[in-house]
CSV table of C-alpha atoms and ligand atoms in Angstrom, one decimal:
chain,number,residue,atom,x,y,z
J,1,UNK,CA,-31.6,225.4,20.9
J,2,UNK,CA,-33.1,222.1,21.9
J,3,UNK,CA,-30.4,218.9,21.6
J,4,UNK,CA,-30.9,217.3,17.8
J,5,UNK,CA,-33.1,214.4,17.8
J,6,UNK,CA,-31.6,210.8,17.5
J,7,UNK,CA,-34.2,208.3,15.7
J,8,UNK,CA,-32.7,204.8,17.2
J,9,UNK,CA,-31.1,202.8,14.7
J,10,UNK,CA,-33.4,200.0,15.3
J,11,UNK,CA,-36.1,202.0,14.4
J,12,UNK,CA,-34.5,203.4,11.1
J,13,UNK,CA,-34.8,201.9,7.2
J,14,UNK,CA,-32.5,199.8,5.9
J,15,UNK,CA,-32.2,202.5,3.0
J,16,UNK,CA,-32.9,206.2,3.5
J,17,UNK,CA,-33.7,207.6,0.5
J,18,UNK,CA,-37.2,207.6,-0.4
J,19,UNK,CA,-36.8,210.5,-3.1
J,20,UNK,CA,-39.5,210.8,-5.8
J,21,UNK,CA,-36.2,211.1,-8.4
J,22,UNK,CA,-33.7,211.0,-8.3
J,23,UNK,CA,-34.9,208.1,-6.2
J,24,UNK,CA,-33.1,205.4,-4.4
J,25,UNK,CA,-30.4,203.4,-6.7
J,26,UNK,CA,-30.4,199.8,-5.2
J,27,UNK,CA,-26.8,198.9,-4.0
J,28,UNK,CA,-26.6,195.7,-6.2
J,29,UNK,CA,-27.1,198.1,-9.0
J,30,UNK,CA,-24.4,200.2,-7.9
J,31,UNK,CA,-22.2,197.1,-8.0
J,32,UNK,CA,-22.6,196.3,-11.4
J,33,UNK,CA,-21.1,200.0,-12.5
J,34,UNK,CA,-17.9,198.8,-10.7
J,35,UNK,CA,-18.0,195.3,-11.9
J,36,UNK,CA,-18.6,196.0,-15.5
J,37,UNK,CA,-16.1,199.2,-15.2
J,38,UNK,CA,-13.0,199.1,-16.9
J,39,UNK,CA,-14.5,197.2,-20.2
J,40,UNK,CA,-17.9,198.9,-20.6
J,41,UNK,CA,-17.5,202.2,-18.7
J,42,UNK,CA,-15.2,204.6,-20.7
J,43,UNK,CA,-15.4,202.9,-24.2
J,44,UNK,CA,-17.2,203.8,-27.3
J,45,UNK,CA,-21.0,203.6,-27.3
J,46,UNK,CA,-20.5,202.6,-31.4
J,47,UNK,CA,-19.3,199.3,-30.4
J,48,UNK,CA,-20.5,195.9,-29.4
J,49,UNK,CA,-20.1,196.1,-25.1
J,50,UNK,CA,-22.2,199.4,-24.9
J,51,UNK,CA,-24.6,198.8,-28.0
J,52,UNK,CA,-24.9,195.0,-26.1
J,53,UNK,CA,-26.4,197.0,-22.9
J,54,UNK,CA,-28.7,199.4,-24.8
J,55,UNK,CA,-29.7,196.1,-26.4
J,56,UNK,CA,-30.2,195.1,-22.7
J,57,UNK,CA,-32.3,197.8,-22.2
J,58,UNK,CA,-34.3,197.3,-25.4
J,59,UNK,CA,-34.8,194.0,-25.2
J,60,UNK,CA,-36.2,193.9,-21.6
J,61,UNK,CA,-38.2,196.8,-21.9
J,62,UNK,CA,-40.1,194.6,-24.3
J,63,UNK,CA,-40.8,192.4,-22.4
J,64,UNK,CA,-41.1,194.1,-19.6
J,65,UNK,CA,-44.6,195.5,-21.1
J,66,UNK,CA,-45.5,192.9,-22.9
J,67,UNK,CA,-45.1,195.0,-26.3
J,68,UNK,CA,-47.3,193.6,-28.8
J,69,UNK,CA,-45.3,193.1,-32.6
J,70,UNK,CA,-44.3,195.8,-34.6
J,71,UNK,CA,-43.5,198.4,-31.4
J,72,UNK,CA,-40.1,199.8,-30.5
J,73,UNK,CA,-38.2,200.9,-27.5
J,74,UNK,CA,-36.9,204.5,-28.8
J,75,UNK,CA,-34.2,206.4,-26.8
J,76,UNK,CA,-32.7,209.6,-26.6
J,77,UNK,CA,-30.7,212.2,-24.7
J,78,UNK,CA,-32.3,214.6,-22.7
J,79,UNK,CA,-35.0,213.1,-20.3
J,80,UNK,CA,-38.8,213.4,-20.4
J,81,UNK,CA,-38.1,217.1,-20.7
J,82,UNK,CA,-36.7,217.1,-23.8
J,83,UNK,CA,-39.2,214.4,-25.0
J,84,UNK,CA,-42.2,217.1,-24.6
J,85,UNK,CA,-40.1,218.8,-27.3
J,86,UNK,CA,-39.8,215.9,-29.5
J,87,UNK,CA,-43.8,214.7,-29.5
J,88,UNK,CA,-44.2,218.5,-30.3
J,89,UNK,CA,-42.3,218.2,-33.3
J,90,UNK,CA,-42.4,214.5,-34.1
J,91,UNK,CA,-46.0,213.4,-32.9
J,92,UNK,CA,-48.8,216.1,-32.7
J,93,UNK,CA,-49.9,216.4,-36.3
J,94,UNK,CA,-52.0,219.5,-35.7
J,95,UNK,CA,-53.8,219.5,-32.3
J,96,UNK,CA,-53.8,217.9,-28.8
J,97,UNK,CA,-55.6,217.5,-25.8
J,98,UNK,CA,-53.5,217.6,-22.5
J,99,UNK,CA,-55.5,216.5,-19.4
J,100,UNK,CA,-53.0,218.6,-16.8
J,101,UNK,CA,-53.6,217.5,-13.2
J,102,UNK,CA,-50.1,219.0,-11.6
J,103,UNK,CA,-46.8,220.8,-12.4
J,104,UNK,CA,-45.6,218.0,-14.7
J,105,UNK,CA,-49.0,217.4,-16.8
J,106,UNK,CA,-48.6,221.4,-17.3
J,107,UNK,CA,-46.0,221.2,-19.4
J,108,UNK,CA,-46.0,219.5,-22.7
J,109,UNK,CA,-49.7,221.4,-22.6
J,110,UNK,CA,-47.6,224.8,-22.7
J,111,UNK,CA,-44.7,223.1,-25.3
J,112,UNK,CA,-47.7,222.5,-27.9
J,113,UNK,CA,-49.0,226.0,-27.2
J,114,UNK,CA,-45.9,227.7,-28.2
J,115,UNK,CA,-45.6,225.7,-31.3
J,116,UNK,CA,-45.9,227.9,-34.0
J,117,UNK,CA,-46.5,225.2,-36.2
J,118,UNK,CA,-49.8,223.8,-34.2
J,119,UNK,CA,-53.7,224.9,-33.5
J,120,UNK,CA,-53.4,225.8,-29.8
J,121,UNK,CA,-53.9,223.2,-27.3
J,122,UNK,CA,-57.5,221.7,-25.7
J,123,UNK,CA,-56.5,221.5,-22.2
J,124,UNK,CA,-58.7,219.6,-19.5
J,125,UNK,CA,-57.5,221.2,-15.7
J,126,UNK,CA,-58.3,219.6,-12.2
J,127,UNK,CA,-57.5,220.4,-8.9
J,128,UNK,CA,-54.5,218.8,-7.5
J,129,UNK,CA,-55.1,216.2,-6.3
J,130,UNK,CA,-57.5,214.8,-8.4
J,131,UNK,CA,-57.4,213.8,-12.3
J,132,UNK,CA,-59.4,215.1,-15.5
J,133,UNK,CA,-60.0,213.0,-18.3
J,134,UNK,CA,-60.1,212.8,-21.7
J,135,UNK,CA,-63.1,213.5,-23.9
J,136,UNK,CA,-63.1,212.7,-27.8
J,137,UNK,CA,-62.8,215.7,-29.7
J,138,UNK,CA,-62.6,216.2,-33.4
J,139,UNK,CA,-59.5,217.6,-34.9
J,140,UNK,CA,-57.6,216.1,-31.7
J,141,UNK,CA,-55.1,213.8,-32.8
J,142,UNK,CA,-53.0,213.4,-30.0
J,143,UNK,CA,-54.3,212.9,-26.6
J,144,UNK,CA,-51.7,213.7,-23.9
J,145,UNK,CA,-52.3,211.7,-20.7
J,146,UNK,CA,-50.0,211.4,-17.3
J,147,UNK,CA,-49.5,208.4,-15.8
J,148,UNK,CA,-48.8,209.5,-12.4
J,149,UNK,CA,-48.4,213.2,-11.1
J,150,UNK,CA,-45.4,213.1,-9.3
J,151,UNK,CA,-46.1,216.9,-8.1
J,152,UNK,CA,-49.2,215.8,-6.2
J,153,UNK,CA,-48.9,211.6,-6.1
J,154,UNK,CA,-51.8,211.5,-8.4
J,155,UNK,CA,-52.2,208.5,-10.5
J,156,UNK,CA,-54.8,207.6,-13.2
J,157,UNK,CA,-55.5,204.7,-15.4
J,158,UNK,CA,-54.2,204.9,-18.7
J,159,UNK,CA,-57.7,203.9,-21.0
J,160,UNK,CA,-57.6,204.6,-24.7
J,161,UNK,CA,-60.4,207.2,-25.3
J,162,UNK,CA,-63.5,205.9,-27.1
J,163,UNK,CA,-64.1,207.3,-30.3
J,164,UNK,CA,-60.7,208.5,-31.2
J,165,UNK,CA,-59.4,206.1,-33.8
J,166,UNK,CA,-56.4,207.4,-35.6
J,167,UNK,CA,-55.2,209.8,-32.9
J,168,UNK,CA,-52.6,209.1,-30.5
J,169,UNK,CA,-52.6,208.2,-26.8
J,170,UNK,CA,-49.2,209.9,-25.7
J,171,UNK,CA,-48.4,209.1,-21.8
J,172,UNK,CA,-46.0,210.7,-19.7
J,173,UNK,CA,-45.1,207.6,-17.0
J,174,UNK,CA,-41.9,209.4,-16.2
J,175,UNK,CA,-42.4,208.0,-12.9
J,176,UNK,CA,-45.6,205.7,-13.5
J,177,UNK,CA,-43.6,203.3,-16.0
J,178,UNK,CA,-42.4,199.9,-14.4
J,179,UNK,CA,-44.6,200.8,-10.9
J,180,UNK,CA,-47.7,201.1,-12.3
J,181,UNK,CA,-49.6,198.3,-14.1
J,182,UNK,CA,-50.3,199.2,-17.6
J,183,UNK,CA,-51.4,197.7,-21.2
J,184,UNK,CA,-49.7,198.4,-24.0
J,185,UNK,CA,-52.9,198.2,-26.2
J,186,UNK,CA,-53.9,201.2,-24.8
J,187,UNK,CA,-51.2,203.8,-25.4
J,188,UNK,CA,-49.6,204.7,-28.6
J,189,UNK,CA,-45.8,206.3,-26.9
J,190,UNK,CA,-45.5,205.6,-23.3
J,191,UNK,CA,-42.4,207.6,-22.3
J,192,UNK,CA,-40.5,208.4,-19.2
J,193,UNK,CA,-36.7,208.4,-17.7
J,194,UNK,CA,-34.6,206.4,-15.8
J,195,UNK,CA,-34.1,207.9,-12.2
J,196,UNK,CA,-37.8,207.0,-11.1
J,197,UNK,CA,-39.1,203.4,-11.0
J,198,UNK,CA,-36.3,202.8,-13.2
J,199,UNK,CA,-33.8,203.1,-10.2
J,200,UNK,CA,-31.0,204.5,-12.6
J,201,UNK,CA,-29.6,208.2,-13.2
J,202,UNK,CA,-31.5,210.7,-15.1
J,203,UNK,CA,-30.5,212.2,-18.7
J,204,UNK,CA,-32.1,209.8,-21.0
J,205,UNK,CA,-35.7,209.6,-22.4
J,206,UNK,CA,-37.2,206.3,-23.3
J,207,UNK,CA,-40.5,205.5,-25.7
J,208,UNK,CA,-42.4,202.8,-26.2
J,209,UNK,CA,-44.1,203.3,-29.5
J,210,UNK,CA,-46.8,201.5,-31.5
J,211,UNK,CA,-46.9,201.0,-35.0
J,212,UNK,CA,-49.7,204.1,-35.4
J,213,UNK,CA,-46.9,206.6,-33.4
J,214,UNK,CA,-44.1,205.6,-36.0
J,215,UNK,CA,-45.8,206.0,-38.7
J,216,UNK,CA,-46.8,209.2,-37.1
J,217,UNK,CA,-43.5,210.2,-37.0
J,218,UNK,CA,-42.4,209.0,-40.3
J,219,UNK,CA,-45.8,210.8,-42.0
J,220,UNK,CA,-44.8,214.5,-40.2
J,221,UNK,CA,-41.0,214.1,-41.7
J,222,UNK,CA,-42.5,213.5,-45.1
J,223,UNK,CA,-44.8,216.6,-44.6
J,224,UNK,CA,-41.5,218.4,-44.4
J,225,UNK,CA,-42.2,220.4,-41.4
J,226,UNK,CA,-38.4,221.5,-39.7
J,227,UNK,CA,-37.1,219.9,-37.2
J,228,UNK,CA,-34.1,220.1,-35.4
J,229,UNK,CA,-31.8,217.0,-36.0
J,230,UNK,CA,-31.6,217.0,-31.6
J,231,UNK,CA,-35.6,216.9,-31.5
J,232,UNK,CA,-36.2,214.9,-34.9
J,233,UNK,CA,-38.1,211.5,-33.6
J,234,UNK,CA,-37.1,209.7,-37.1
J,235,UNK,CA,-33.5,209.8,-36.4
J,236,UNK,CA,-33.7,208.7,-32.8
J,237,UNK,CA,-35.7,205.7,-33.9
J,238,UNK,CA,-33.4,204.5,-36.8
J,239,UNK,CA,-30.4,205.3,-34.3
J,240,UNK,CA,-32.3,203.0,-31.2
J,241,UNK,CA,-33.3,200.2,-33.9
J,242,UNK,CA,-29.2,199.9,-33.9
J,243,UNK,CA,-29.0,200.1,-30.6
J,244,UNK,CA,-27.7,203.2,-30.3
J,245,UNK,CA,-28.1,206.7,-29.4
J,246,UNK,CA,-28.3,209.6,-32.0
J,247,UNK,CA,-25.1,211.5,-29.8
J,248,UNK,CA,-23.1,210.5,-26.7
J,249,UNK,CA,-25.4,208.8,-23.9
J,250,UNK,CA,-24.1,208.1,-20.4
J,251,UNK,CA,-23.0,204.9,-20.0
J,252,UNK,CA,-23.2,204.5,-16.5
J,253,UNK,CA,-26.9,205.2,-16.5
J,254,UNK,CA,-27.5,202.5,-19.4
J,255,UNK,CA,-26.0,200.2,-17.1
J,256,UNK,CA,-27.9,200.6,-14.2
J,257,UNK,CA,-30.9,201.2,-15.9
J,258,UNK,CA,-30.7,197.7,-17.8
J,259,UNK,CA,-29.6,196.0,-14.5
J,260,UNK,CA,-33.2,197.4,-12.7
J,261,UNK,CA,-35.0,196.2,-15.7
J,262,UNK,CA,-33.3,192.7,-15.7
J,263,UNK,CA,-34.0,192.6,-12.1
J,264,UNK,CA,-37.8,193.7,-12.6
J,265,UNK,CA,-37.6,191.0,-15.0
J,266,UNK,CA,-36.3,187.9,-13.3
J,267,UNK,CA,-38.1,188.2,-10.5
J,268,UNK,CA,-41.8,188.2,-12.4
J,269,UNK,CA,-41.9,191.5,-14.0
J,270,UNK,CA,-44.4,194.1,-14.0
J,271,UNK,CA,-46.9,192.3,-11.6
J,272,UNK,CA,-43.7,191.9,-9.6
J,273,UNK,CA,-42.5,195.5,-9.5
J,274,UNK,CA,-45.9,196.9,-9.3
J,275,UNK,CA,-47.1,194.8,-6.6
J,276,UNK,CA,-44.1,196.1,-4.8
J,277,UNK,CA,-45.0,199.6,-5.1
J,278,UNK,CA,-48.9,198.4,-4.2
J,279,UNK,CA,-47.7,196.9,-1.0
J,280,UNK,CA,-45.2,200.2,0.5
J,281,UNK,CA,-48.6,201.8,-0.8
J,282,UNK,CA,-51.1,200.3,1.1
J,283,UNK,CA,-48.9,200.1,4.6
J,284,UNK,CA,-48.8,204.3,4.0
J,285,UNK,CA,-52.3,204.7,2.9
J,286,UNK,CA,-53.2,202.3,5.7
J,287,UNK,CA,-51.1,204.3,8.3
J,288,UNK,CA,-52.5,208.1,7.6
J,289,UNK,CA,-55.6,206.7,7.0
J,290,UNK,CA,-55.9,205.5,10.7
J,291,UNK,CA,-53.6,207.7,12.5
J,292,UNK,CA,-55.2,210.9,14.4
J,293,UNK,CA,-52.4,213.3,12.6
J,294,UNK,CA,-52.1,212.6,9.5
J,295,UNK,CA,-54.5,212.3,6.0
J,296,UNK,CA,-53.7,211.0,2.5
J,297,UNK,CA,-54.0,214.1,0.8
J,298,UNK,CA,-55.5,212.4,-2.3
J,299,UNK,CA,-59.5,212.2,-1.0
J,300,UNK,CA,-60.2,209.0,-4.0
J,301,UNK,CA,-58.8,206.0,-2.7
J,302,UNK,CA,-58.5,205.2,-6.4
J,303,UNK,CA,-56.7,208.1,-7.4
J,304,UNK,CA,-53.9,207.7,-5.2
J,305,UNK,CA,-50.3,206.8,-6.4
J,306,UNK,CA,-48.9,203.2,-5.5
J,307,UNK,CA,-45.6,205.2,-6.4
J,308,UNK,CA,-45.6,208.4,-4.9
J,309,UNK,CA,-48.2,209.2,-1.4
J,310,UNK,CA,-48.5,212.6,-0.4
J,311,UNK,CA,-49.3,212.6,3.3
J,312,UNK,CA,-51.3,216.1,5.1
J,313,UNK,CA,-50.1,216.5,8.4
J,314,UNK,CA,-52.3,218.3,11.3
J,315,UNK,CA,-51.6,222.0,11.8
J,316,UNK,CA,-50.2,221.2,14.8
J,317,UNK,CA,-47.4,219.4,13.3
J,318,UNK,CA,-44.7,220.5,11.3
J,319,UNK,CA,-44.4,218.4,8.2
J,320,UNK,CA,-41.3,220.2,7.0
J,321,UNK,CA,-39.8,220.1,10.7
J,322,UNK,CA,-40.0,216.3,10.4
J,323,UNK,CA,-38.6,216.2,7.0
J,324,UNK,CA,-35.6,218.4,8.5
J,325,UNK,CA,-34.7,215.9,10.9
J,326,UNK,CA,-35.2,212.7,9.1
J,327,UNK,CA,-33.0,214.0,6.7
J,328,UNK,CA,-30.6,214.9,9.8
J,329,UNK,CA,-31.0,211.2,10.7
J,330,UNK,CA,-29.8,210.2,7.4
J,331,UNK,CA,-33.9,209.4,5.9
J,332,UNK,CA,-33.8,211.8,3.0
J,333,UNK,CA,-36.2,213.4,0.5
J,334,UNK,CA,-39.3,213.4,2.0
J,335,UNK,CA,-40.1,216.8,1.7
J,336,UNK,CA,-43.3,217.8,-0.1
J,337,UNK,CA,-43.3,219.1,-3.6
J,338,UNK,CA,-42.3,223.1,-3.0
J,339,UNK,CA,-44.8,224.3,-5.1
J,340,UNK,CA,-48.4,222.5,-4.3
J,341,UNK,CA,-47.2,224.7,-0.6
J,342,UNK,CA,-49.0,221.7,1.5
J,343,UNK,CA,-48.1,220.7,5.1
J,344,UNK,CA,-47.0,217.3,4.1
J,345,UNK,CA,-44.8,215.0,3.4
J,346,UNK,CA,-44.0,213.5,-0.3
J,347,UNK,CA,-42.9,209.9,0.1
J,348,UNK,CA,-41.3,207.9,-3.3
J,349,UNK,CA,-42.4,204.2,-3.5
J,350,UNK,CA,-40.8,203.0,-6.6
J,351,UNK,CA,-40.2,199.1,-6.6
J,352,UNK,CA,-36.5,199.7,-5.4
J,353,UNK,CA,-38.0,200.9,-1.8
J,354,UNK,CA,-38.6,197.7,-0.1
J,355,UNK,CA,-42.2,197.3,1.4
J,356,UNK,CA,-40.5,196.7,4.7
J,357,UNK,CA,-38.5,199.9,4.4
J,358,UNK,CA,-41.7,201.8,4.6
J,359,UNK,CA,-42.8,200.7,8.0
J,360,UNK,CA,-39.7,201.4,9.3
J,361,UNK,CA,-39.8,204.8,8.1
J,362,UNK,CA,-43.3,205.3,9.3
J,363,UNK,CA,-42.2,204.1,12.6
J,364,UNK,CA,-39.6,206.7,12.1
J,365,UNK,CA,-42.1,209.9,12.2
J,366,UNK,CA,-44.6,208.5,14.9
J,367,UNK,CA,-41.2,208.7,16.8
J,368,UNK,CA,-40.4,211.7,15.7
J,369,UNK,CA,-44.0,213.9,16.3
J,370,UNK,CA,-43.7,211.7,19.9
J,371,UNK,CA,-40.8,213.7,20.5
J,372,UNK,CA,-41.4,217.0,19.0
J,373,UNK,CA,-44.4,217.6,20.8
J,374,UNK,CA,-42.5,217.3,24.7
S,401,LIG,C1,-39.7,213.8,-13.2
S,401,LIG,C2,-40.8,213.9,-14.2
S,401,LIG,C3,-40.6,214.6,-15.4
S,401,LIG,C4,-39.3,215.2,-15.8
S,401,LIG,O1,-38.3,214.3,-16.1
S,401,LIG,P1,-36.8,214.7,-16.5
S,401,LIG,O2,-36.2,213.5,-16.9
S,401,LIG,O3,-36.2,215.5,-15.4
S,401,LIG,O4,-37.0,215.7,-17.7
S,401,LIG,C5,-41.6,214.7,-16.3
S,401,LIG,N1,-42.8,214.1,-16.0
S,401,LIG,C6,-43.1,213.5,-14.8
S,401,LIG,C7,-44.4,212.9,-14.6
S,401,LIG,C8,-42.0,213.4,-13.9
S,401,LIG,O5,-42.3,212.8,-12.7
């Protein structure tokens, strides 16, 4: 075997982890966990310090996205999984459209299938790499959009449908939310997690829900469908409206989460955390664009992610080689997503990564194909 390769530590990011989430936690954040230990961490979420920081979280989430009156920030245990379960029961009245673009679009399409209760699904496929869209359909009345494919670094904008008063536009921005810009006008639940742009831990599920999705909600309960008391949407959002969680949450991820938020928040908000995300996006788009070995492997310049870039690397290079030993250098989750099978690399963007981070790590791989290929 050949000596391991040293990247110079001039050469290397400030931050190594450019993971499309768990993604990179920024060290102030960290911080705060210690600094607001011993009389927030370990104490009961039914009292005032940790209702205070889900009241944080509410709070700036609203204004955050601008939330127009009369929508609420709704949270929950269980991450966006467990959220594709909850719309199923709580928000899909009798049949929705799912545009599915990638491995994460797929799925709420197949939760809504196996719902016993529901017509089966409309769902609008594209290759990955590109994005469907939605077409008004009668008897649709929620329409099931993703903000950004994480699997395949696919992002689209999020445009209410014409012609579909009364349904819902449902949006999975589990990692689009707080990079992407968006307008709350034109979704009805805009959901996602923490560990993404959010810079936090994973385990909760968030909503941002109009007045037309809660009364959604409240509308199904009354039909008296069944519903689990874990996936009822009715008791999460009386529970968040106090601040609180329906069962245990983790603290520690409140904390950070409401920290990245705050921090989103004082330093201009969206256009500031998005225009983070669009600057790391155009150095890398700029980069594969123009160097001989490498492609964005989204064709649309429109199409691709400010949050997550997929990068195709020439056959003659080993994308997973590289991703082997950046990660031995301490430069860590760049690997593609395992099952879209591409020679590339999958690169995470969230505002967290600082612009500057992402020249040095693209300084990082010209260094490393340079000395691969003696
Ligand atoms: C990560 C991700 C999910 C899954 O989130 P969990 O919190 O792990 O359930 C869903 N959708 C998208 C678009 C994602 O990126």
């Amino acid at each position: 075997m050949s000596e391991p390769i040293i990247i110079p530590n001039n050469l290397k990011p400030v931050d190594g982890r450019f993971g499309c989430g768990p993604s990179r936690i920024r060290s102030s954040v960290i911080s705060a966990l210690t600094s607001s230990g011993t009389n927030i961490l370990g104490t009961s979420h039914r009292q005032k310090p940790v209702k205070q920081v889900v009241n944080r979280v509410r709070t700036g989430l609203t204004s955050l996205f601008s939330l127009p009156e009369g929508y609420e920030v709704v949270l929950g245990n269980g991450g966006s999984t467990a959220f594709w379960d909850i719309a199923t029961f709580g928000q899909i009245e009798k049949k929705s459209q799912h545009l599915n673009f990638g491995e994460f679009s797929s799925k709420f399409a197949e939760a809504a299938k196996a719902a016993p209760f529901l017509d089966d699904p409309t769902v609008i496929k594209s290759e990955p790499g590109t994005h469907p869209l939605p077409i008004a359909e009668s008897g649709v009345d929620v329409y099931a959009l993703t903000h950004n494919e994480t699997s395949t670094g696919v992002s689209m904008p999020i445009k209410r449908p014409a012609g579909t008063d009364g349904a819902l536009v449902l949006v999975d921005a589990t990692s689009g939310a707080g990079g992407l810009a968006v307008s709350a006008t034109e979704f009805d639940t805009y959901y996602f997690a923490p560990q993404k742009s959010f810079a936090s831990d994973g385990g909760l599920w968030i909503a941002l829900m109009s007045p037309t999705a809660l009364a959604r909600a409240a509308k199904i309960k009354e039909s008296g469908r069944w519903v689990p008391a874990f996936f009822d949407l009715n008791i999460a959002i009386e529970n968040s409206k106090l601040d609180q969680t329906y069962n245990t949450p983790a603290v520690a991820t409140l904390i950070m989460l409401a920290e990245q938020i705050e921090w989103m928040n004082n330093n201009g908000g969206l256009k500031f955390a998005a225009g983070r995300s669009a600057e790391s996006a155009s150095k890398m788009y700029g980069w594969a664009d123009k160097t001989s070995y490498t492609t964005p492997f989204v064709t649309d310049p429109a199409a691709r992610s400010n949050v997550v870039a997929t990068i195709n690397f020439d056959e003659s290079i080993d994308a997973l080689e590289i991703a082997k030993v950046l990660r031995a250098n301490g430069i860590v989750d760049t690997e593609p997503y395992r099952k879209l099978g591409k020679n590339q690399l999958r690169i995470g963007m969230f505002p967290a990564v600082d612009p500057a981070d992402i020249d040095a790590l693209i300084s990082c791989i010209e260094y490393l194909v340079s000395a691969l290929a003696k």
